[in-house]
Coordinates of C-alpha atoms in Angstrom, one line a residue:
M1161 CA -59.2 -262.7 4.4
M1162 CA -59.9 -265.0 7.4
R1163 CA -57.9 -264.5 10.5
K1164 CA -56.0 -267.5 11.7
I1165 CA -57.4 -268.7 15.0
D1166 CA -55.2 -270.4 17.6
Q1167 CA -57.3 -273.5 18.2
L1168 CA -55.6 -274.0 21.6
D1169 CA -56.8 -270.6 22.9
I1170 CA -59.9 -271.9 24.8
F1171 CA -60.3 -268.6 26.6
S1172 CA -61.1 -266.7 23.4
S1173 CA -63.9 -269.1 22.6
T1174 CA -67.5 -268.5 23.4
R1175 CA -68.9 -269.0 26.9
E1176 CA -71.0 -271.8 25.5
G1177 CA -67.8 -273.5 24.2
R1178 CA -66.0 -273.2 27.5
A1179 CA -69.1 -274.5 29.3
A1180 CA -68.6 -277.9 27.7
V1181 CA -65.2 -278.1 29.4
A1182 CA -65.9 -276.9 32.9
P1183 CA -69.6 -276.2 33.5
R1184 CA -70.4 -273.6 36.2
S1185 CA -67.3 -274.5 38.2
N1186 CA -65.1 -271.4 37.5
L1187 CA -62.3 -273.9 37.2
L1188 CA -61.0 -272.4 33.9
E1189 CA -61.1 -268.9 35.3
A1190 CA -59.1 -270.1 38.4
L1191 CA -56.6 -271.8 36.2
R1192 CA -56.3 -268.8 33.9
T1193 CA -55.8 -266.4 36.8
Q1194 CA -53.6 -268.9 38.7
T1195 CA -55.9 -268.6 41.8
L1196 CA -56.8 -272.3 42.1
D1197 CA -56.8 -273.1 45.8
R1198 CA -55.8 -276.8 45.4
P1199 CA -53.4 -278.9 43.4
F1200 CA -54.7 -280.1 40.0
M1201 CA -53.7 -283.0 37.8
V1202 CA -54.3 -283.9 34.2
S1203 CA -55.3 -287.5 33.4
L1204 CA -53.6 -287.9 30.1
G1205 CA -55.2 -290.5 27.9
M1206 CA -52.8 -289.6 25.1
G1207 CA -55.6 -289.0 22.7
V1208 CA -56.2 -285.8 20.8
D1209 CA -58.4 -284.2 23.4
S1210 CA -56.2 -284.8 26.5
V1211 CA -53.0 -283.8 24.7
A1212 CA -54.6 -280.6 23.2
G1213 CA -56.1 -279.7 26.6
T1214 CA -52.7 -280.2 28.3
I1215 CA -51.0 -278.1 25.7
A1216 CA -53.6 -275.3 26.2
L1217 CA -53.1 -275.4 30.0
V1218 CA -49.3 -275.1 29.6
K1219 CA -49.5 -272.4 27.0
M1220 CA -51.7 -270.3 29.4
G1221 CA -49.3 -270.8 32.3
A1222 CA -51.5 -273.2 34.2
I1223 CA -49.0 -275.9 34.9
P1224 CA -50.6 -279.1 36.3
D1225 CA -49.1 -280.5 39.5
L1226 CA -49.3 -284.0 38.1
I1227 CA -49.7 -285.2 34.5
I1228 CA -50.5 -288.9 34.7
F1229 CA -51.0 -291.6 32.1
A1230 CA -52.5 -295.0 33.0
D1231 CA -50.8 -297.7 30.9
T1232 CA -53.1 -300.7 30.2
G1233 CA -50.2 -302.5 28.6
A1234 CA -52.3 -302.7 25.4
E1235 CA -52.1 -299.2 23.9
R1236 CA -51.3 -298.7 20.2
P1237 CA -47.5 -298.6 19.4
E1238 CA -47.9 -295.1 18.2
T1239 CA -49.3 -294.1 21.6
Y1240 CA -46.2 -295.4 23.3
D1241 CA -43.9 -293.7 20.8
Y1242 CA -45.7 -290.4 21.3
I1243 CA -45.4 -290.5 25.1
G1244 CA -41.6 -289.8 24.8
T1245 CA -42.2 -287.0 22.3
F1246 CA -44.9 -285.3 24.4
D1247 CA -42.9 -285.8 27.6
A1248 CA -39.9 -284.1 26.0
W1249 CA -42.1 -281.1 25.0
L1250 CA -43.6 -280.9 28.5
Q1251 CA -40.1 -280.9 30.1
R1252 CA -39.0 -278.1 27.7
E1253 CA -42.1 -276.0 28.1
C1254 CA -42.9 -276.3 31.8
G1255 CA -40.4 -278.6 33.5
K1256 CA -43.0 -281.3 34.1
S1257 CA -42.9 -285.0 33.0
I1258 CA -45.6 -287.5 32.4
T1259 CA -46.0 -289.9 35.3
V1260 CA -46.9 -293.4 34.0
C1261 CA -48.9 -295.6 36.4
K1262 CA -50.2 -299.1 35.9
Y1263 CA -52.9 -301.3 37.4
T1264 CA -51.5 -304.6 38.8
P1265 CA -54.1 -307.3 39.3
P1266 CA -53.8 -308.7 42.9
K1267 CA -54.0 -312.4 41.8
A1268 CA -53.9 -313.1 38.1
P1269 CA -51.6 -314.7 35.6
Y1270 CA -51.6 -311.5 33.5
E1271 CA -50.3 -308.0 33.9
T1272 CA -52.1 -306.2 31.0
L1273 CA -55.6 -305.6 29.7
E1274 CA -54.7 -307.7 26.7
G1275 CA -53.6 -310.5 28.9
E1276 CA -56.9 -310.4 30.9
V1277 CA -58.9 -310.5 27.7
L1278 CA -56.9 -313.4 26.2
T1279 CA -56.6 -315.4 29.5
N1280 CA -60.3 -315.1 30.3
G1281 CA -61.6 -315.4 26.8
I1282 CA -63.6 -312.2 27.1
L1283 CA -64.2 -309.0 25.1
P1284 CA -63.2 -305.7 26.5
G1285 CA -66.1 -304.0 28.2
I1286 CA -66.2 -301.2 25.6
A1287 CA -67.1 -303.8 23.0
L1288 CA -70.4 -304.2 24.9
G1289 CA -70.8 -300.4 25.4
V1290 CA -69.5 -300.4 29.0
A1291 CA -66.3 -298.8 30.0
S1292 CA -65.4 -301.3 32.7
C1293 CA -61.9 -301.8 31.4
S1294 CA -61.2 -298.1 31.8
I1295 CA -62.4 -298.2 35.3
K1296 CA -60.1 -301.1 36.3
W1297 CA -57.1 -300.4 34.1
K1298 CA -57.1 -296.6 34.0
Q1299 CA -59.1 -295.1 36.9
N1300 CA -58.1 -297.6 39.5
A1301 CA -54.4 -297.2 38.5
I1302 CA -54.6 -293.5 38.8
H1303 CA -56.5 -293.6 42.1
D1304 CA -54.0 -296.2 43.5
Y1305 CA -51.1 -294.0 42.4

């Protein structure tokens, strides 16, 4: 009979498996032992990986100082629905909430990624293999916050 494995227990995985998450930085060890010498944040994309990683951190007692989601204004409806569900879980489990930030173009007739694409008649950068939309609408929003 196979033993059920807790898929969120990243610390019982192999060293090679953990290396993909935090290569040679000792970050995971510092989080596990709660000896990290600086604040840390989770950039929550609301996909499977960032949600699972956040759950793993909370379950091991490594509570992020900031859990932030950059809203492009063009996410799937299911993503927006799940933000409330996951935020409620975070509040129950660790007393933290998801901080939502948003990039605001300085001078533009649009306020969302979708608006930019439609107004300018362009494709999102990812359609061309470049993550330029993520830089502007996600990374810049987080850095500005």
